[in-house]
Amino acid sequence: GGYGIQALGGMLVEYVHGDFLNVVLFVSSKLKIFDLLKGKGAMTSVDVANCLKASVRGTERLLDACAALGLLEKTHQGYSNSDLANLYLVSDCEFSLHDFILHCDDRIWPLFTHLELAVKEGTSQNHFAIGKKGEDLFQDFYYQNTEMKQHFMSAMHSIAKMTARDVASAFDLSQFRVVCDLGGCTGALAHELTQIYPAMKVTVFDLPDVISSVSSFQPSRQNTGQISFSSGDFFKDNLPESELYILSRVLHDWCEEKIHALLSKLSAVCKPGSALLVAETVLDEKGTSPARAVLQSLTMTEGKQRSVLEYKQLLEKYGFTSVQIKITGNLLDVILCFKKVSPR
Ligand code: SAM
């Protein structure tokens, strides 16, 4: 191999420093440093510290760390946003990851602080973070108050906008006129679908708490008439009629029994020839790649990530055939399958 023994050791030390890297991203996002520097010329660390009401000593170290990671640029005049920061870290830019980063810091990171115990005992880490069993991660945890719900929705919106175009265009969906996005949250994917398919009507189906707060997430140029919102619980309530159902980042959250309930119900309402589109990160057959999905599994929620073969077998078990999988190269891959025409 091309790597010397020291270089391999160096790689491990980089892994150890991964924590430091996270913290720099979290803290600089929380302090809104990239908003402060947006559209400005360079600012000195003293100016930034004054604006943040923070110490000069600490601010300077944080700004240098941001520069080391390529989040800021440093010249003799001071610090300014890098292109990366302007594209993704400013809180109100189109593809902002700001809210997603804060979500990971506030909600996901605590799940990892009990990893050792979770590995020993096999318990879900939600248990520690939520302080109770956390039967339903959404209704018992993320949506326990309005502020937490808003944060969660902002985080989903921010990450969904990154993936929506690739999910919507992975397959030719022009044959479907009536589409229902189950757990579609703020409608980010629905919006992208209607941009690509002008004849498509999409119903975004999600919990009542979510649907009551979707308005602030709608783009100013609405595709009026093409998108509608419908509230309900996909385990308990009737699903809107549709030619294509979508489950984007839904299946990996749930235990086998819940998946069984949801897919049985979907299979029953799907008319022959209608379809199901699943968007998830698909694992390789060894189950060790992509690393981000494998690491996410360490939160040990009730659900799990699956490989191409596992998704195919799961969907076929519920009467869906012609399973096609598209690895997009983006954060989400896409699976399309069709409800089997039952033999006469
Ligand atoms: N589909 C969106 C995406 O890909 O960004 C959101 C994914 S988010 C991980 C899961 C979504 O499922 C949330 O919007 C949540 O409110 C919704 N959800 C959870 N339980 C639900 C239920 N019982 N009925 C309907 N929607 C539910």
Coordinates of C-alpha atoms and ligand atoms in Angstrom, one line a residue:
G1 CA 0.0 0.0 0.0
G2 CA 1.0 3.6 -0.4
Y3 CA 0.6 4.6 3.2
G4 CA 3.5 4.6 5.6
I5 CA 3.0 3.4 9.2
Q6 CA 3.2 7.0 10.5
A7 CA 0.6 8.2 8.0
L8 CA -1.9 5.5 9.2
G9 CA -1.3 6.6 12.8
G10 CA -1.9 10.1 11.7
M11 CA -5.2 9.1 10.3
L12 CA -6.3 7.7 13.7
V13 CA -5.2 10.9 15.4
E14 CA -7.4 12.8 12.9
Y15 CA -10.3 10.6 14.0
V16 CA -9.6 11.5 17.6
H17 CA -9.7 15.2 16.6
G18 CA -13.1 14.7 14.8
D19 CA -14.7 15.7 18.1
F20 CA -12.8 19.0 18.1
L21 CA -13.9 19.6 14.5
N22 CA -17.6 19.1 15.4
V23 CA -17.3 21.5 18.4
V24 CA -15.9 24.2 16.2
L25 CA -18.7 23.9 13.7
F26 CA -21.4 23.7 16.4
V27 CA -20.1 26.6 18.5
S28 CA -19.4 28.9 15.6
S29 CA -22.9 28.2 14.2
K30 CA -24.5 28.7 17.6
L31 CA -22.8 32.1 17.9
K32 CA -23.9 33.0 14.4
I33 CA -20.4 34.0 13.4
F34 CA -21.2 33.3 9.7
D35 CA -24.2 35.6 9.9
L36 CA -22.1 38.3 11.4
L37 CA -19.5 38.1 8.7
K38 CA -22.0 37.8 5.8
G39 CA -21.7 40.5 3.2
K40 CA -19.0 42.3 5.2
G41 CA -15.4 42.9 4.4
A42 CA -12.9 41.3 6.8
M43 CA -13.5 41.8 10.5
T44 CA -10.8 41.7 13.2
S45 CA -11.1 39.3 16.1
V46 CA -11.6 42.3 18.4
D47 CA -14.6 43.5 16.3
V48 CA -16.1 40.0 16.2
A49 CA -15.5 39.6 20.0
N50 CA -17.3 42.9 20.6
C51 CA -20.2 42.0 18.5
L52 CA -20.5 38.6 20.2
K53 CA -19.9 40.1 23.7
A54 CA -17.3 37.4 24.0
S55 CA -13.6 37.4 25.1
V56 CA -11.0 38.4 22.5
R57 CA -8.8 35.6 23.5
G58 CA -11.4 32.9 23.0
T59 CA -12.9 34.5 19.9
E60 CA -9.5 34.6 18.2
R61 CA -8.9 31.0 18.8
L62 CA -12.3 30.0 17.5
L63 CA -11.9 32.1 14.4
D64 CA -8.5 30.6 13.7
A65 CA -10.0 27.2 14.1
C66 CA -12.7 28.1 11.7
A67 CA -10.1 29.3 9.2
A68 CA -8.1 26.1 9.7
L69 CA -11.3 24.1 8.7
G70 CA -11.9 26.2 5.7
L71 CA -15.0 27.9 7.2
L72 CA -13.4 31.3 7.3
E73 CA -10.7 33.0 5.4
K74 CA -8.0 34.9 7.3
T75 CA -6.0 37.8 5.8
H76 CA -4.0 40.5 7.5
Q77 CA -7.2 42.6 7.5
G78 CA -9.0 40.0 9.5
Y79 CA -11.6 37.2 9.0
S80 CA -14.3 36.8 6.3
N81 CA -16.6 34.0 5.3
S82 CA -15.3 31.3 3.0
D83 CA -17.5 30.4 0.0
L84 CA -18.5 27.2 1.9
A85 CA -19.7 29.4 4.8
N86 CA -21.7 31.7 2.5
L87 CA -23.3 28.7 0.8
Y88 CA -24.2 26.5 3.8
L89 CA -23.5 28.1 7.1
V90 CA -25.2 31.6 6.9
S91 CA -28.5 30.9 8.7
D92 CA -30.8 32.4 6.0
C93 CA -29.1 31.3 2.8
E94 CA -31.0 29.0 0.5
F95 CA -29.1 25.8 1.3
S96 CA -28.4 26.7 4.9
L97 CA -27.4 23.8 7.1
H98 CA -27.4 26.1 10.2
D99 CA -30.6 24.6 11.7
F100 CA -29.5 21.1 10.9
I101 CA -26.1 21.7 12.6
L102 CA -27.9 23.0 15.8
H103 CA -30.2 20.0 15.8
C104 CA -27.3 17.6 15.7
D105 CA -25.6 19.5 18.5
D106 CA -28.7 19.8 20.7
R107 CA -30.5 16.5 20.0
I108 CA -28.2 13.9 18.3
W109 CA -24.9 14.5 20.1
P110 CA -26.3 13.8 23.6
L111 CA -27.3 10.4 22.2
F112 CA -23.7 9.5 21.7
T113 CA -22.5 10.5 25.2
H114 CA -23.8 7.2 26.6
L115 CA -22.4 5.0 23.8
E116 CA -20.3 2.8 26.0
L117 CA -23.2 1.9 28.3
A118 CA -25.5 1.5 25.3
V119 CA -23.1 -1.0 23.7
K120 CA -22.7 -2.9 27.0
E121 CA -26.5 -3.1 27.6
G122 CA -27.9 -3.0 24.1
T123 CA -30.3 -0.2 25.0
S124 CA -31.5 2.5 22.8
Q125 CA -29.6 5.7 23.6
N126 CA -32.9 7.7 23.4
H127 CA -33.6 6.1 26.7
F128 CA -30.7 8.2 28.3
A129 CA -31.3 11.3 26.4
I130 CA -35.1 11.5 26.7
G131 CA -35.1 10.3 30.3
K132 CA -38.0 7.9 29.6
K133 CA -38.6 5.0 27.3
G134 CA -39.4 7.2 24.3
E135 CA -41.8 4.9 22.6
D136 CA -42.4 7.3 19.8
L137 CA -39.4 9.5 19.1
F138 CA -41.5 12.2 17.5
Q139 CA -44.6 12.5 19.7
D140 CA -42.7 11.8 23.0
F141 CA -39.5 13.7 22.3
Y142 CA -39.1 16.0 19.3
Y143 CA -42.6 17.4 19.5
Q144 CA -42.9 17.7 23.3
N145 CA -43.1 21.5 23.0
T146 CA -43.6 24.1 20.3
E147 CA -40.0 25.3 20.3
M148 CA -38.5 21.9 20.0
K149 CA -41.0 21.0 17.2
Q150 CA -40.0 24.2 15.3
H151 CA -36.3 23.3 15.7
F152 CA -36.9 19.8 14.5
M153 CA -38.9 21.0 11.5
S154 CA -36.2 23.6 10.6
A155 CA -33.6 20.9 10.7
M156 CA -35.6 18.5 8.5
H157 CA -36.3 21.3 6.1
S158 CA -32.6 22.3 5.8
I159 CA -31.4 18.8 5.2
A160 CA -34.3 17.9 2.9
K161 CA -33.6 20.8 0.6
M162 CA -30.1 19.4 0.1
T163 CA -31.4 16.1 -1.1
A164 CA -34.8 17.0 -2.6
R165 CA -33.7 17.6 -6.2
D166 CA -31.7 14.3 -6.4
V167 CA -34.6 12.3 -4.8
A168 CA -37.2 13.9 -7.1
S169 CA -35.2 13.3 -10.3
A170 CA -33.8 9.8 -9.5
F171 CA -36.5 8.2 -11.6
D172 CA -38.9 9.4 -14.3
L173 CA -42.1 10.0 -12.3
S174 CA -44.1 11.8 -15.0
Q175 CA -46.7 9.0 -15.1
F176 CA -47.9 9.8 -11.6
R177 CA -50.4 12.6 -11.3
V178 CA -51.5 12.0 -7.7
V179 CA -48.7 11.6 -5.1
C180 CA -48.7 11.4 -1.4
D181 CA -45.5 12.1 0.7
L182 CA -46.0 10.3 4.0
G183 CA -44.1 12.0 6.8
G184 CA -43.4 14.7 4.3
C185 CA -42.9 17.3 7.0
T186 CA -42.4 20.9 5.6
G187 CA -43.0 19.9 2.0
A188 CA -39.5 20.5 0.8
L189 CA -39.6 17.3 -1.4
A190 CA -43.1 18.1 -2.6
H191 CA -42.0 21.5 -3.7
E192 CA -39.1 20.0 -5.8
L193 CA -41.4 17.4 -7.3
T194 CA -43.9 20.0 -8.5
Q195 CA -41.1 22.0 -10.0
I196 CA -40.0 19.0 -12.1
Y197 CA -43.4 17.6 -12.8
P198 CA -45.9 20.4 -13.6
A199 CA -48.9 18.0 -13.9
M200 CA -48.2 16.4 -10.5
K201 CA -50.4 17.0 -7.4
V202 CA -48.7 16.2 -4.1
T203 CA -50.3 15.8 -0.7
V204 CA -47.9 16.1 2.2
F205 CA -49.2 13.9 5.0
D206 CA -47.8 14.4 8.5
L207 CA -48.8 14.6 12.2
P208 CA -51.3 17.4 13.0
D209 CA -48.7 19.2 15.1
V210 CA -46.4 19.4 12.1
I211 CA -49.1 20.3 9.5
S212 CA -50.2 23.2 11.7
S213 CA -46.8 24.8 11.4
V214 CA -45.8 24.2 7.8
S215 CA -46.8 27.7 6.5
S216 CA -43.6 29.4 7.5
F217 CA -41.6 27.0 5.4
Q218 CA -43.3 27.6 2.1
P219 CA -41.4 29.3 -0.6
S220 CA -42.7 32.7 -1.6
R221 CA -43.3 31.6 -5.2
Q222 CA -45.9 28.9 -4.4
N223 CA -46.9 26.3 -6.9
T224 CA -50.5 27.1 -5.9
G225 CA -52.8 24.2 -6.3
Q226 CA -50.1 21.6 -6.8
I227 CA -49.3 21.0 -3.1
S228 CA -51.7 20.3 -0.3
F229 CA -51.2 19.3 3.3
S230 CA -53.1 16.7 5.2
S231 CA -52.8 15.8 8.8
G232 CA -53.0 12.4 10.4
D233 CA -51.1 9.5 12.0
F234 CA -49.9 7.1 9.4
F235 CA -50.2 4.2 11.8
K236 CA -53.7 5.0 12.9
D237 CA -55.5 7.1 10.3
N238 CA -56.6 6.5 6.7
L239 CA -54.0 7.5 4.1
P240 CA -55.0 9.9 1.2
E241 CA -55.6 8.0 -2.1
S242 CA -52.7 8.2 -4.4
E243 CA -50.9 6.7 -7.4
L244 CA -47.5 7.1 -5.8
Y245 CA -46.7 7.0 -2.1
I246 CA -43.4 8.4 -0.8
L247 CA -41.6 7.4 2.4
S248 CA -38.5 9.6 2.7
R249 CA -36.3 9.0 5.7
V250 CA -39.2 7.3 7.5
L251 CA -38.5 3.6 7.5
H252 CA -35.1 3.8 9.2
D253 CA -36.8 5.3 12.3
W254 CA -39.1 2.5 13.2
C255 CA -39.0 -1.0 14.8
E256 CA -40.0 -4.1 12.8
E257 CA -43.6 -4.1 14.2
K258 CA -44.2 -0.5 13.2
I259 CA -42.7 -1.1 9.7
H260 CA -45.0 -4.1 9.4
A261 CA -48.0 -2.0 10.3
L262 CA -47.1 0.8 7.9
L263 CA -46.2 -1.4 4.9
S264 CA -49.2 -3.7 5.3
K265 CA -51.4 -0.7 5.3
L266 CA -49.7 0.8 2.3
S267 CA -49.8 -2.5 0.4
A268 CA -53.6 -2.7 1.1
V269 CA -54.4 0.8 -0.1
C270 CA -52.1 0.7 -3.2
K271 CA -54.0 -0.3 -6.3
P272 CA -52.1 -2.7 -8.6
G273 CA -49.7 -0.7 -10.7
S274 CA -49.4 2.2 -8.2
A275 CA -46.0 2.7 -6.7
L276 CA -43.9 3.4 -3.7
L277 CA -40.8 5.5 -3.6
V278 CA -38.5 5.1 -0.6
A279 CA -35.7 7.5 0.0
E280 CA -33.0 6.3 2.5
T281 CA -29.3 6.0 2.7
V282 CA -28.7 2.5 1.4
L283 CA -25.9 0.4 2.9
D284 CA -23.5 -1.8 1.0
E285 CA -24.0 -5.5 1.5
K286 CA -21.3 -5.7 4.2
G287 CA -23.2 -3.0 6.1
T288 CA -20.1 -0.9 6.6
S289 CA -20.6 1.9 4.1
P290 CA -21.4 4.8 3.8
A291 CA -19.8 5.5 7.2
R292 CA -22.3 8.4 8.0
A293 CA -25.2 5.9 7.9
V294 CA -23.3 3.3 9.9
L295 CA -22.4 5.8 12.5
Q296 CA -26.0 7.0 12.7
S297 CA -27.0 3.5 13.7
L298 CA -25.0 3.9 16.9
T299 CA -27.8 6.1 18.3
M300 CA -29.5 2.7 18.5
T301 CA -33.1 3.9 17.9
E302 CA -35.7 1.3 17.4
G303 CA -35.1 1.4 13.6
K304 CA -32.1 0.5 11.5
Q305 CA -30.4 1.1 8.2
R306 CA -30.7 -1.5 5.4
S307 CA -28.8 -2.6 2.4
V308 CA -30.0 -2.9 -1.2
L309 CA -30.9 -6.5 -0.7
E310 CA -32.6 -5.9 2.6
Y311 CA -34.8 -3.2 1.2
K312 CA -35.6 -5.3 -1.8
Q313 CA -36.7 -8.3 0.4
L314 CA -38.6 -6.0 2.8
L315 CA -40.6 -4.4 -0.1
E316 CA -41.2 -7.7 -1.9
K317 CA -42.6 -9.2 1.4
Y318 CA -45.4 -6.6 1.2
G319 CA -46.3 -7.2 -2.4
F320 CA -44.1 -4.6 -4.1
T321 CA -42.2 -5.8 -7.2
S322 CA -39.8 -4.4 -9.9
V323 CA -37.8 -2.9 -7.1
Q324 CA -35.2 -0.5 -8.7
I325 CA -32.5 1.2 -6.7
K326 CA -30.7 4.4 -7.6
I327 CA -27.6 5.3 -5.7
T328 CA -27.6 9.1 -6.1
G329 CA -24.2 10.1 -4.6
N330 CA -26.2 12.6 -2.4
L331 CA -27.1 11.9 1.2
L332 CA -30.2 9.9 0.2
D333 CA -30.6 7.0 -2.3
V334 CA -33.9 6.2 -3.9
I335 CA -35.9 3.0 -4.4
L336 CA -38.9 2.7 -6.6
C337 CA -41.2 -0.3 -6.6
F338 CA -44.7 -1.2 -7.9
K339 CA -47.7 -2.9 -6.3
K340 CA -48.0 -6.3 -7.8
V341 CA -50.9 -7.0 -10.1
S342 CA -52.6 -9.8 -8.2
P343 CA -53.1 -13.0 -10.3
R344 CA -56.7 -13.7 -11.4
Ligands
SAM1 N1 -39.7 13.1 4.9 C1 -39.0 14.2 5.4 C2 -37.6 14.2 4.9 O1 -37.2 13.2 4.2 O2 -36.9 15.1 5.2 C3 -39.0 14.1 7.0 C4 -38.3 12.9 7.6 S1 -38.4 12.9 9.4 C5 -37.0 12.0 9.8 C6 -39.8 11.8 9.7 C7 -41.2 12.5 9.5 O3 -42.2 11.5 9.8 C8 -41.4 13.7 10.4 O4 -41.9 14.8 9.6 C9 -42.5 13.2 11.3 O5 -43.3 14.2 11.8 C10 -43.2 12.2 10.5 N2 -44.0 11.3 11.3 C11 -43.5 10.6 12.4 N3 -44.5 9.8 12.9 C12 -45.6 10.0 12.1 C13 -46.9 9.4 12.1 N4 -47.2 8.5 13.1 N5 -47.7 9.8 11.1 C14 -47.4 10.7 10.2 N6 -46.1 11.2 10.1 C15 -45.2 10.9 11.1

